[in-house]
Amino acid sequence: MAGALLEAARFDAARERKIDRTATRLIEAIRKSDDRLGGVEDMLREFALTTKEGLALMVLAEALLRVPDAPTADQFIEDKLGEGDFIHHETKSSAFLVNASAWALGVSARVIQPGETPQGTIGRLAKRLGAPAVRAATRQAMRLMGSHFVLGETIESALARAQSRAPTGNRYSFDMLGEGARTAADAERYFNAYQSAIAAIGRTVDGCPLPDRPGISVKLSALHPRFEAISHARVMNELLPKLIELARSAKNFDLNFTVDAEEADRLELSLDVIAAAFADPSLGGWDGFGLAIQAYQKRAADVIDYIDALARTLDRRMMVRLVKGAYWDTEIKRAQERGLDGYPVFTRKAMTDLNYIACVRKLLALRPRIFPQFATHNALTVATVLELAGEAGFEFQRLHGMGEALYEQLSEDRPRLAYRTYAPVGSHRDLLAYLVRRLLENGANSSFVALAADDAVPVASLLRRPADIIGSGEKAAHPNIPLPRDLFLPQRKNSRGIEFGDRRALGKLVAAVAAETRPVAATPLIDGVAASGTERQLFSPIDTTRAVGSVVEASPAQADAAIAAAGSAFWRWSMTAAETRAAALEKAAHLLESRAARFIALLQSEGGKTLDDALSEVREATDFCRYYAAQGRKLFDEGEAMPGPTGESNALYLRGRGVFVAISPWNFPLAIFLGQVTAALMAGNSVVAKPAEQTPLIAFEAIKLLHEAGVPTSVLHLVPGDGTIGAALVAHPQVAGVVFTGSTEVAQSINRTLAAKAGPIVPLIAETGGINAMIADATALPEQVADDVVTSAFRSAGQRCSALRLLFVQDDVADRMIEMIAGAARELKIGDPRDVATHIGPVIDREAKARLDQHIARMKKEARVHFAGTAPAGNYVAPHIFELASAGELTEEVFGPVLHVVRYSAERLDRVLRSIGNTGYGLTLGIHSRIDDMIEAVIEHLEVGNVYVNRNMIGAVVGVQPFGGHGLSGTGPKAGGPHYLARFATEQTVTINTAAAGGNAALLSGEE
Ligand SMILES: Cc1cc2nc3c(=O)[nH]c(=O)nc-3n(C[C@H](O)[C@H](O)[C@H](O)COP(=O)(O)OP(=O)(O)OC[C@H]3O[C@@H](n4cnc5c(N)ncnc54)[C@H](O)[C@@H]3O)c2cc1C
C-alpha cells in the first residue's frame, strides 16, 4: 500500500515549486500574524505541552468548571498551580487569550513563593487574596479560554456571532458539544439539541444553494448509549430512525448534514447506519447529506469507494469531509490492548499526509457526485490540494479558533475559494474536554500547527514532502511503535485478539466457536491415563437443562495415586533444562491460540462467559504460558553468580520444591487454572491440579493441551473433585507446596491444614477475594466514571475477584454521577452470552444465584435502590445499584453484579480511607480524580494490591499489571509478576573453592 501511495505522490518540478510558493506564503502569514495561528496555537506556544505549566493548565482546563464545591476546586487549583512555574512565566504573545489566562494564573500564582510546597500554597493565596478570589480568577481564565473556541453557548448566540463575522464564502458547520451518550436520557437530550439547532440554523439561511449553506455535524455516539459494533441490531433499530429524522429536518432547510467520523472500531457500524439513512427515500433530491472520512485510517480509500458506489447506486450526491483523524493515540493504544495483528491507522504522520493527498485525488475525480470538503490546518496540505483542485468544486474546512491566519491569507489571495468553519456550540463546561483533545492533537510535535508556531523550525522543513520523509515502502511503519503482537518483544509475543468492530474477523470467530460442539467427558488423569468412576453430568449455566459434558470425579485413592505419581516424576522434571520446560509452555501458548475457538466455546458453555470475556481469558492464559516461560528461562537457566573472595565461585540456584497442588476457581477456569499450573511446572515442580467442581471440562482440555505441548504425563495430573478432594490433597504428607485461588475462608482452612502437618513447613500461595472500592471525586469526568464503574462492577456478571463492590462518590456530584451510572447500567443487555450483543451472562450456578438474590432482597429493604434491572429466567442476576448510609454496612464480598454506593464529603476523605482499610481486604482499588495530591495520598494510605487511576479496575494483564492483594485478599506474590515463580522454588547456593586443588592460578597469573 505504501509503495503505491509513494508512487502516486509525485508532481513535476514546476508544480512542486508552485506548492512550495503557496505553502511558504501561508506559513509566513501564520508567523507574521500577531495572533499567530489562532487561539489554540497561541496557547501551545505559551504553555507547550512538554512543559509542566502546559500540562497543568490542560488538566485544569479540562476539569475545573465541572467542580461544584469550593474546597475541591481550591484543592484542584492548588494541585495544578503547584506543578508549574507560573510566576516566572513571561507572556510572549500579545494575544488577548493568552494574556488573559496567563494574567489570571499569574495573579494567582504570583503569591506562590519559590520553594513553597503546593500544600502551603493555598494557605498563602487565601491569606493574600482570599481563596474565593483565586478560584474566581482561575475559573474566569478557563471561561475565557472556552469562549475563544466555542462559537456560542447556545445555537442562537452562535448563529448571531457567525452572522456578524461571516465574510462571503465563509460557511459554518455547527457542532453540539458533549461527550457521547451513556444513557437513553443523554441520547434523547442530544437528539433534541440537534433538532432545535437544525431548526434554528434553518431559520437563518438565505437563498444561496448548497454547498454555500450552513450545516450541522452530528456524532452517532451522541445519539445512542451503546453505539458499538456488538450492539449492531439495536443501533439499526433505535439510532437509524433518529438519524433519518434529523437528516429530514436538515433536508427541509437544505443544509449540509455531516456525520462525524469516530473511532476505527465503529467505522463499519457507522457506514451501515449512514448507508441505510442515506438510502431512505424521504431524503431523495437533497445534496446535503455527508460524512467525514479519516485519512489516517488505512481503509480510507475503500471507504471513499464504498460511498461513491452508494451515491452512484442511488443516483444521489453526497458531501464528503476529508480529515486526517482525531483519535490517533487512542487507536494505537486500543490495538495494542486488543493484541491485533496490525494497526487500523498509519503509524507515521507522513503516511497519513500521503494518504490524505491520495484521498484528495480520489475525491476530486468523483466530482460532481461527491462534493469534497478538505478539513486541515496544514499549509502544505492546503497548498497541495490547491494545486490539485484549482479553486472551485470543493471547500476547505477549519475548526473555529484554529487556522485563522492561514485561512485569512488564503481568502485574501483567492477570494473565490470557499471555506467552512466547524463551530462548536455548548457550555464552556462541555467545551473544555473538547479543547483539551484539540490541544493534545495539535500540541504533538508531529503536528503542523505546533511546528508552524515554533520559529526555530525552518520553513523548509515544513515543506518537506511526506513522500520524501517516508522514502521507501519499507519505512512506512514507525520504527518505535511495535506491532501490537510485538509489544513485549524480545521477551515474549503478546497474545492474539481481534477487533469486534471488524465484522469479518468477528464473523469468523463466531462461526468457529459455534462449530465447537463436541462434548467433553472429563476424568482424572493420572500419568496421562483416564481413571474410571461414577460420571456426573454437567449442565450449562446458560441453560440449566443442557448437558455440556460429564466428569468422573476422583476418589481419595485416585488423589493419593496422583500425588504418588507426581512424586516419582519430580526429580527428573526438576533436573530437566529450564529451556525444555519453557519450550513446552511456549508450545502450549501456541496451541491455545490456534484452538482459541474450542476454548471459547467451552468457556461459554461451561462457564457462561460472554464472547469478549472468553476471548480475553484465552488471551490471559496464553500470556501466562509465555510470560512464565520467559521468566523461567531467566531464573532457572543458570545460577546467579554471587560476588565473593578470589579463589572461590559462588552461585545461587533456584530449583523445584516437589509436588505442588494447584486448586483453582470457576470464575477463570482456564486462565487462573493454567496460570497456577504453568508457574509451578516452570519452577521445576510436578503438579496435581484440582479444578473447581463447576468447571472440570475446561481443565481437562487444558491438561491434555499441556501434555500435547510436551509436559510429561508423569509430571502433570488432573484430579477433579469437590472441596473434600481438595482438602485431602492439601493434607497429603508428600505435598511440597499449595497454590490456591478462591475464598478467604478456604484459604484459611488450607493454611491451618498445612500448619498442622508434621514435617517440612509447606508454603501456601493464596489469592482470595476483596471488597474492592473506587473513589470518584468532583473533578472526575462523569462519563468516564460511568463507563469504568459499569465495566468494573457488572462485566462478567461481577464474578471477578477484582470487581468493584463499593463506590464512594463525592456528595457534591453524587446525584448526577449515580444517575448516569444507573442510566448506563440500564442499557446493558443481559442474557445468553453466545449472542455477541450480550453484555452480561449468567452467574455460575443456582447456589450463586440464590445467594445473590437473597442479598438483593435484603438490600432492597435496607438500602436506597438506584437501579434494579430485570433478568431472564435461569441463572441470571440483573445488575443492581444500592446506596448505603455507610460503608460498614457491606461486610462481605458479594460475588455478582451488585454495586454498593456511598456518598462522602470532600473534607472527610480520611473516613473513606479508614472504612476501606477496615474491610481488611486489599485487592483492587479505583480512583477517579484529576487531583494528583489526592491520588497520591490515597495510594500511600491504602495497602491495596492493584490500584487503577482514571480507568476501570478489572482485567489485569499478565506482566503488565501483576495481580494479587494483601491482607485478607491473599499472600502474594502477584500472579503474572516477576516475583511469582521464585515462590514456587527452593534456593540453593553452591560455593566452590576453586583454589582447593593447586592454588589460585587465576589470581597469581593476573597482570597489573
Ligand atoms: C472541520 C473539521 C472537522 C473535523 N471533523 C473530524 C471528524 O469528524 N473526525 C475526526 O476524527 N477528526 C475530525 N477533525 C479533526 C482532524 O482529524 C484533525 O484536526 C486533523 O487531523 C488535523 O490535521 P491537520 O492537517 O490540520 O494537521 P497535521 O498536523 O498535518 O496532521 C495531524 C494529524 O496527523 C495524524 N497523525 C499524527 N501523528 C501520526 C502518526 N504518528 N501516524 C499517523 N498519523 C499521525 C493525526 O490524524 C493528526 O490529527 C476535524 C477537523 C476539522 C478541521
Short mmCIF file of C-alpha atoms and ligand atoms in Angstrom, two decimals, residues 173 217-219 258-263 291-297 321-329 331-332 345-353 356 373-382 396-400 402 407 420-423 434 438 441-442 444 446-451 476 478 481, ligand 1:
data_model
loop_
_atom_site.label_atom_id
_atom_site.label_comp_id
_atom_site.label_asym_id
_atom_site.label_seq_id
_atom_site.Cartn_x
_atom_site.Cartn_y
_atom_site.Cartn_z
CA SER A 173 -20.94 23.66 10.29
CA SER A 217 -22.24 17.97 12.26
CA VAL A 218 -23.62 15.07 14.24
CA LYS A 219 -21.91 12.37 16.24
CA THR A 258 -22.34 15.71 8.17
CA VAL A 259 -21.89 12.59 10.23
CA ASP A 260 -18.59 12.97 12.10
CA ALA A 261 -16.02 10.18 11.97
CA GLU A 262 -15.26 8.46 15.27
CA GLU A 263 -13.09 5.55 16.41
CA LEU A 291 -19.91 12.15 6.27
CA ALA A 292 -16.34 12.59 7.47
CA ILE A 293 -13.63 10.17 6.35
CA GLN A 294 -10.32 9.85 8.19
CA ALA A 295 -7.17 9.64 6.07
CA TYR A 296 -5.14 8.19 8.96
CA GLN A 297 -7.16 5.02 8.56
CA ARG A 321 -15.32 15.86 4.58
CA LEU A 322 -11.82 14.51 4.44
CA VAL A 323 -9.96 14.81 7.76
CA LYS A 324 -6.74 13.23 8.96
CA GLY A 325 -8.31 11.93 12.16
CA ALA A 326 -8.60 12.95 15.76
CA TYR A 327 -8.13 9.75 17.77
CA TRP A 328 -4.71 8.59 16.70
CA ASP A 329 -3.27 7.88 20.14
CA GLU A 331 -6.32 3.86 18.13
CA ILE A 332 -2.74 2.85 18.82
CA VAL A 345 -4.25 3.60 11.31
CA PHE A 346 -0.87 4.57 9.94
CA THR A 347 1.87 4.89 12.47
CA ARG A 348 3.89 7.59 10.74
CA LYS A 349 2.42 11.04 10.36
CA ALA A 350 3.84 11.39 6.84
CA MET A 351 1.90 8.27 5.78
CA THR A 352 -1.30 9.95 6.92
CA ASP A 353 -0.35 13.04 4.93
CA TYR A 356 -4.67 12.33 2.66
CA GLN A 373 -14.63 19.16 1.81
CA PHE A 374 -10.97 19.27 2.84
CA ALA A 375 -10.54 19.84 6.57
CA THR A 376 -6.98 20.74 7.52
CA HIS A 377 -4.88 23.46 9.13
CA ASN A 378 -1.69 22.29 7.45
CA ALA A 379 -0.31 24.83 4.95
CA LEU A 380 1.48 22.19 2.88
CA THR A 381 -1.65 20.06 2.67
CA VAL A 382 -3.67 23.14 1.71
CA PHE A 396 -11.84 23.81 2.80
CA GLN A 397 -12.80 23.38 6.41
CA ARG A 398 -11.19 24.51 9.63
CA LEU A 399 -12.00 24.40 13.31
CA HIS A 400 -13.26 27.55 14.97
CA MET A 402 -7.76 27.48 14.74
CA TYR A 407 -7.38 30.98 6.03
CA ARG A 420 -16.31 26.31 6.19
CA THR A 421 -15.73 26.71 9.89
CA TYR A 422 -16.57 23.85 12.20
CA ALA A 423 -18.08 25.68 15.13
CA TYR A 434 -13.07 19.15 23.51
CA ARG A 438 -7.57 19.65 20.27
CA GLU A 441 -3.81 16.61 18.90
CA ASN A 442 -2.16 19.82 17.78
CA ALA A 444 2.16 16.98 19.48
CA SER A 446 4.48 15.91 14.78
CA SER A 447 1.61 18.33 14.29
CA PHE A 448 1.85 21.05 11.70
CA VAL A 449 0.26 23.59 13.99
CA ALA A 450 2.87 23.04 16.70
CA LEU A 451 5.73 23.25 14.23
CA ALA A 476 6.01 3.16 6.16
CA HIS A 478 7.04 3.87 12.70
CA ILE A 481 5.85 1.72 17.55
C1 LIG B 1 -13.62 20.97 10.05
C2 LIG B 1 -13.01 19.82 10.75
C3 LIG B 1 -13.80 18.74 11.07
C4 LIG B 1 -13.24 17.62 11.68
N1 LIG B 1 -14.01 16.51 11.92
C5 LIG B 1 -13.40 15.38 12.36
C6 LIG B 1 -14.11 14.17 12.47
O1 LIG B 1 -15.30 14.07 12.17
N2 LIG B 1 -13.45 13.08 12.92
C7 LIG B 1 -12.12 13.11 13.24
O2 LIG B 1 -11.56 12.08 13.61
N3 LIG B 1 -11.44 14.26 13.17
C8 LIG B 1 -12.04 15.39 12.74
N4 LIG B 1 -11.32 16.55 12.64
C9 LIG B 1 -10.03 16.64 13.32
C10 LIG B 1 -8.96 16.37 12.37
O3 LIG B 1 -8.84 15.00 12.21
C11 LIG B 1 -7.67 17.00 12.87
O4 LIG B 1 -7.90 18.34 13.08
C12 LIG B 1 -6.67 16.85 11.85
O5 LIG B 1 -6.25 15.52 11.87
C13 LIG B 1 -5.52 17.75 11.96
O6 LIG B 1 -4.96 17.69 10.66
P1 LIG B 1 -4.13 18.87 10.03
O7 LIG B 1 -3.97 18.60 8.59
O8 LIG B 1 -4.73 20.15 10.41
O9 LIG B 1 -2.77 18.77 10.85
P2 LIG B 1 -1.45 17.92 10.70
O10 LIG B 1 -0.58 18.41 11.76
O11 LIG B 1 -0.92 17.96 9.32
O12 LIG B 1 -1.91 16.45 10.99
C14 LIG B 1 -2.12 15.95 12.29
C15 LIG B 1 -2.77 14.61 12.15
O13 LIG B 1 -1.85 13.65 11.67
C16 LIG B 1 -2.21 12.38 12.16
N5 LIG B 1 -1.04 11.82 12.87
C17 LIG B 1 -0.30 12.35 13.87
N6 LIG B 1 0.71 11.54 14.24
C18 LIG B 1 0.61 10.45 13.44
C19 LIG B 1 1.39 9.27 13.30
N7 LIG B 1 2.48 9.02 14.05
N8 LIG B 1 0.99 8.36 12.38
C20 LIG B 1 -0.08 8.58 11.60
N9 LIG B 1 -0.83 9.68 11.67
C21 LIG B 1 -0.50 10.61 12.58
C22 LIG B 1 -3.40 12.56 13.06
O14 LIG B 1 -4.55 12.33 12.34
C23 LIG B 1 -3.29 14.03 13.43
O15 LIG B 1 -4.52 14.53 13.82
C24 LIG B 1 -11.87 17.65 12.02
C25 LIG B 1 -11.09 18.76 11.70
C26 LIG B 1 -11.63 19.82 11.07
C27 LIG B 1 -10.76 20.95 10.70
#
